[in-house]
Amino acid sequence: MSRRIPKPGDIYKHFKGKKYKILHIAVSTETGEDVVVFETLQGEHQVYVSLLESFLSPLDTGKYPHTDQKYRFELCRNQTDEHSLKKLRHGNTTELILEFLDLDDNESRAEFLQKHQTQIDSRFLTAAAESLEFTERAETLEERYAALLRFLKTKMKYEGGRLR
């Protein structure tokens, strides 16, 4: 078998058009053969199992002459491609910003800032300040971080929260 073995997180397209995410490569207790555990990306995310050999097998072009694919399942993208694409499209801090925006209270926000201090950049601080309606006046990254943290601690103090 000369094809690449699927890895968890890879996305494969079936020759009939549906896409599937690889969950695991496992071993059948019945036969000892390798099996691919994968789920649909549409609908109810149903989970399937296929023998690895069958999963990677060439498509019977005599039976299915009108398909573009050479194999039953073909790799659309792998986990590394997905991560690189996300970084190119959104930058390094988008996930941090989204996590921060999902937090419900100022205590959680202050803890988040402290926990992720080394990952925070100018873009994150701008988004966080705007989401809190905080007007930034500091210039350096360190000053901006400290001012935002002070702002959150002040809000916690006067909104009935406790300081840490």
mmCIF file of C-alpha atoms in Angstrom:
data_model
loop_
_atom_site.group_PDB
_atom_site.id
_atom_site.type_symbol
_atom_site.label_atom_id
_atom_site.label_comp_id
_atom_site.label_asym_id
_atom_site.label_seq_id
_atom_site.Cartn_x
_atom_site.Cartn_y
_atom_site.Cartn_z
ATOM 1 C CA MET A 1 0.000 0.000 0.000
ATOM 2 C CA SER A 2 1.767 3.178 -1.154
ATOM 3 C CA ARG A 3 -0.812 5.758 -0.042
ATOM 4 C CA ARG A 4 -0.386 7.898 3.035
ATOM 5 C CA ILE A 5 -2.053 6.499 6.175
ATOM 6 C CA PRO A 6 -4.850 8.811 7.381
ATOM 7 C CA LYS A 7 -4.203 10.746 10.593
ATOM 8 C CA PRO A 8 -6.701 11.998 13.187
ATOM 9 C CA GLY A 9 -8.052 15.372 12.075
ATOM 10 C CA ASP A 10 -7.529 14.755 8.351
ATOM 11 C CA ILE A 11 -10.508 15.495 6.116
ATOM 12 C CA TYR A 12 -11.252 13.004 3.322
ATOM 13 C CA LYS A 13 -13.759 13.275 0.503
ATOM 14 C CA HIS A 14 -15.705 10.185 -0.565
ATOM 15 C CA PHE A 15 -16.114 9.754 -4.319
ATOM 16 C CA LYS A 16 -19.858 10.413 -3.945
ATOM 17 C CA GLY A 17 -19.130 13.877 -2.536
ATOM 18 C CA LYS A 18 -19.496 13.758 1.264
ATOM 19 C CA LYS A 19 -16.603 14.784 3.497
ATOM 20 C CA TYR A 20 -15.411 12.889 6.534
ATOM 21 C CA LYS A 21 -13.081 13.650 9.423
ATOM 22 C CA ILE A 22 -10.674 10.940 10.571
ATOM 23 C CA LEU A 23 -11.033 10.185 14.286
ATOM 24 C CA HIS A 24 -8.670 7.229 14.766
ATOM 25 C CA ILE A 25 -6.838 4.347 13.192
ATOM 26 C CA ALA A 26 -7.780 1.290 15.229
ATOM 27 C CA VAL A 27 -7.339 -2.489 15.154
ATOM 28 C CA SER A 28 -10.255 -4.858 14.618
ATOM 29 C CA THR A 29 -10.631 -7.298 17.504
ATOM 30 C CA GLU A 30 -12.146 -9.822 15.092
ATOM 31 C CA THR A 31 -9.468 -9.928 12.385
ATOM 32 C CA GLY A 32 -6.519 -7.909 13.706
ATOM 33 C CA GLU A 33 -6.722 -5.680 10.611
ATOM 34 C CA ASP A 34 -6.296 -1.900 10.762
ATOM 35 C CA VAL A 35 -9.532 0.056 10.519
ATOM 36 C CA VAL A 36 -10.264 3.749 9.999
ATOM 37 C CA VAL A 37 -12.748 5.385 12.377
ATOM 38 C CA PHE A 38 -14.276 8.490 10.795
ATOM 39 C CA GLU A 39 -17.318 10.745 11.081
ATOM 40 C CA THR A 40 -19.452 12.726 8.668
ATOM 41 C CA LEU A 41 -18.959 16.469 8.696
ATOM 42 C CA GLN A 42 -22.575 17.121 7.746
ATOM 43 C CA GLY A 43 -25.788 16.287 9.558
ATOM 44 C CA GLU A 44 -25.679 14.250 12.727
ATOM 45 C CA HIS A 45 -21.917 13.518 12.593
ATOM 46 C CA GLN A 46 -22.482 9.794 12.323
ATOM 47 C CA VAL A 47 -19.400 7.658 13.033
ATOM 48 C CA TYR A 48 -18.263 4.903 10.656
ATOM 49 C CA VAL A 49 -15.550 2.249 10.516
ATOM 50 C CA SER A 50 -13.881 0.921 7.380
ATOM 51 C CA LEU A 51 -10.995 -1.443 6.842
ATOM 52 C CA LEU A 52 -7.907 0.662 6.131
ATOM 53 C CA GLU A 53 -7.191 -1.317 2.988
ATOM 54 C CA SER A 54 -10.722 -0.693 1.713
ATOM 55 C CA PHE A 55 -10.640 2.984 2.745
ATOM 56 C CA LEU A 56 -7.476 3.573 0.684
ATOM 57 C CA SER A 57 -8.468 1.362 -2.230
ATOM 58 C CA PRO A 58 -8.722 2.589 -5.834
ATOM 59 C CA LEU A 59 -12.179 3.302 -7.180
ATOM 60 C CA ASP A 60 -13.685 0.811 -9.613
ATOM 61 C CA THR A 61 -13.882 3.105 -12.664
ATOM 62 C CA GLY A 62 -15.793 0.438 -14.587
ATOM 63 C CA LYS A 63 -18.577 0.599 -12.001
ATOM 64 C CA TYR A 64 -18.284 4.391 -11.482
ATOM 65 C CA PRO A 65 -17.041 5.878 -14.793
ATOM 66 C CA HIS A 66 -18.321 9.419 -14.177
ATOM 67 C CA THR A 67 -16.269 10.311 -11.116
ATOM 68 C CA ASP A 68 -13.211 12.541 -10.943
ATOM 69 C CA GLN A 69 -11.591 10.670 -8.071
ATOM 70 C CA LYS A 70 -9.037 7.923 -8.461
ATOM 71 C CA TYR A 71 -9.667 6.455 -4.980
ATOM 72 C CA ARG A 72 -12.763 5.797 -2.840
ATOM 73 C CA PHE A 73 -11.570 8.375 -0.298
ATOM 74 C CA GLU A 74 -9.126 11.162 -1.126
ATOM 75 C CA LEU A 75 -7.422 13.564 1.248
ATOM 76 C CA CYS A 76 -8.914 17.066 1.083
ATOM 77 C CA ARG A 77 -6.694 18.588 3.721
ATOM 78 C CA ASN A 78 -4.852 17.471 6.778
ATOM 79 C CA GLN A 79 -4.710 18.873 10.295
ATOM 80 C CA THR A 80 -1.440 20.737 9.621
ATOM 81 C CA ASP A 81 -2.899 22.408 6.517
ATOM 82 C CA GLU A 82 -5.979 23.419 8.498
ATOM 83 C CA HIS A 83 -3.861 24.965 11.272
ATOM 84 C CA SER A 84 -1.675 26.853 8.776
ATOM 85 C CA LEU A 85 -4.724 28.067 6.884
ATOM 86 C CA LYS A 86 -6.341 29.310 10.073
ATOM 87 C CA LYS A 87 -3.166 31.175 11.051
ATOM 88 C CA LEU A 88 -2.871 32.801 7.628
ATOM 89 C CA ARG A 89 -6.515 33.765 7.551
ATOM 90 C CA HIS A 90 -6.940 34.990 11.124
ATOM 91 C CA GLY A 91 -3.522 35.696 12.602
ATOM 92 C CA ASN A 92 -2.045 34.290 15.785
ATOM 93 C CA THR A 93 -4.348 35.934 18.320
ATOM 94 C CA THR A 94 -7.821 35.384 16.903
ATOM 95 C CA GLU A 95 -8.437 32.312 19.043
ATOM 96 C CA LEU A 96 -7.352 34.209 22.163
ATOM 97 C CA ILE A 97 -9.645 37.112 21.299
ATOM 98 C CA LEU A 98 -12.597 34.788 20.757
ATOM 99 C CA GLU A 99 -11.925 33.002 24.054
ATOM 100 C CA PHE A 100 -11.700 36.342 25.853
ATOM 101 C CA LEU A 101 -14.966 37.580 24.316
ATOM 102 C CA ASP A 102 -16.754 34.418 25.471
ATOM 103 C CA LEU A 103 -15.902 35.039 29.142
ATOM 104 C CA ASP A 104 -18.868 36.057 31.284
ATOM 105 C CA ASP A 105 -17.383 38.115 34.108
ATOM 106 C CA ASN A 106 -14.542 40.497 34.871
ATOM 107 C CA GLU A 107 -12.828 38.118 37.284
ATOM 108 C CA SER A 108 -12.556 35.498 34.526
ATOM 109 C CA ARG A 109 -11.277 38.145 32.116
ATOM 110 C CA ALA A 110 -8.571 39.300 34.563
ATOM 111 C CA GLU A 111 -7.493 35.704 35.188
ATOM 112 C CA PHE A 112 -7.399 35.094 31.435
ATOM 113 C CA LEU A 113 -5.172 38.152 30.878
ATOM 114 C CA GLN A 114 -2.762 36.987 33.560
ATOM 115 C CA LYS A 115 -2.685 33.421 32.291
ATOM 116 C CA HIS A 116 -2.039 34.451 28.666
ATOM 117 C CA GLN A 117 0.176 37.498 29.254
ATOM 118 C CA THR A 118 3.030 36.147 27.111
ATOM 119 C CA GLN A 119 0.697 35.518 24.138
ATOM 120 C CA ILE A 120 -1.035 38.889 24.166
ATOM 121 C CA ASP A 121 -0.204 41.343 21.393
ATOM 122 C CA SER A 122 -1.400 44.766 20.287
ATOM 123 C CA ARG A 123 -4.258 43.356 18.234
ATOM 124 C CA PHE A 124 -5.579 41.397 21.217
ATOM 125 C CA LEU A 125 -5.373 44.412 23.546
ATOM 126 C CA THR A 126 -7.252 46.611 21.073
ATOM 127 C CA ALA A 127 -10.061 44.062 20.707
ATOM 128 C CA ALA A 128 -10.270 43.423 24.464
ATOM 129 C CA ALA A 129 -10.354 47.147 25.298
ATOM 130 C CA GLU A 130 -13.056 47.817 22.711
ATOM 131 C CA SER A 131 -15.170 44.917 23.968
ATOM 132 C CA LEU A 132 -15.032 46.396 27.493
ATOM 133 C CA GLU A 133 -15.571 49.983 26.289
ATOM 134 C CA PHE A 134 -12.205 50.900 27.822
ATOM 135 C CA THR A 135 -10.366 53.851 26.288
ATOM 136 C CA GLU A 136 -6.672 53.102 25.961
ATOM 137 C CA ARG A 137 -4.203 55.904 26.628
ATOM 138 C CA ALA A 138 -0.967 54.017 27.191
ATOM 139 C CA GLU A 139 1.553 53.567 24.405
ATOM 140 C CA THR A 140 3.694 50.509 25.015
ATOM 141 C CA LEU A 141 2.321 46.993 25.007
ATOM 142 C CA GLU A 142 3.272 46.523 28.679
ATOM 143 C CA GLU A 143 1.565 49.767 29.723
ATOM 144 C CA ARG A 144 -1.562 48.891 27.748
ATOM 145 C CA TYR A 145 -1.700 45.429 29.334
ATOM 146 C CA ALA A 146 -1.252 46.868 32.853
ATOM 147 C CA ALA A 147 -3.922 49.548 32.261
ATOM 148 C CA LEU A 148 -6.455 46.998 30.992
ATOM 149 C CA LEU A 149 -5.799 44.719 33.966
ATOM 150 C CA ARG A 150 -6.183 47.679 36.397
ATOM 151 C CA PHE A 151 -9.447 48.609 34.669
ATOM 152 C CA LEU A 152 -10.808 45.081 35.140
ATOM 153 C CA LYS A 153 -9.749 44.953 38.804
ATOM 154 C CA THR A 154 -11.398 48.324 39.451
ATOM 155 C CA LYS A 155 -14.621 47.122 37.827
ATOM 156 C CA MET A 156 -14.503 43.960 39.941
ATOM 157 C CA LYS A 157 -14.069 46.019 43.125
ATOM 158 C CA TYR A 158 -16.989 48.330 42.404
ATOM 159 C CA GLU A 159 -19.283 45.726 40.905
ATOM 160 C CA GLY A 160 -19.195 43.497 43.988
ATOM 161 C CA GLY A 161 -16.438 41.154 42.831
ATOM 162 C CA ARG A 162 -13.296 40.572 44.847
ATOM 163 C CA LEU A 163 -9.730 41.447 43.940
ATOM 164 C CA ARG A 164 -7.132 38.739 43.512
#
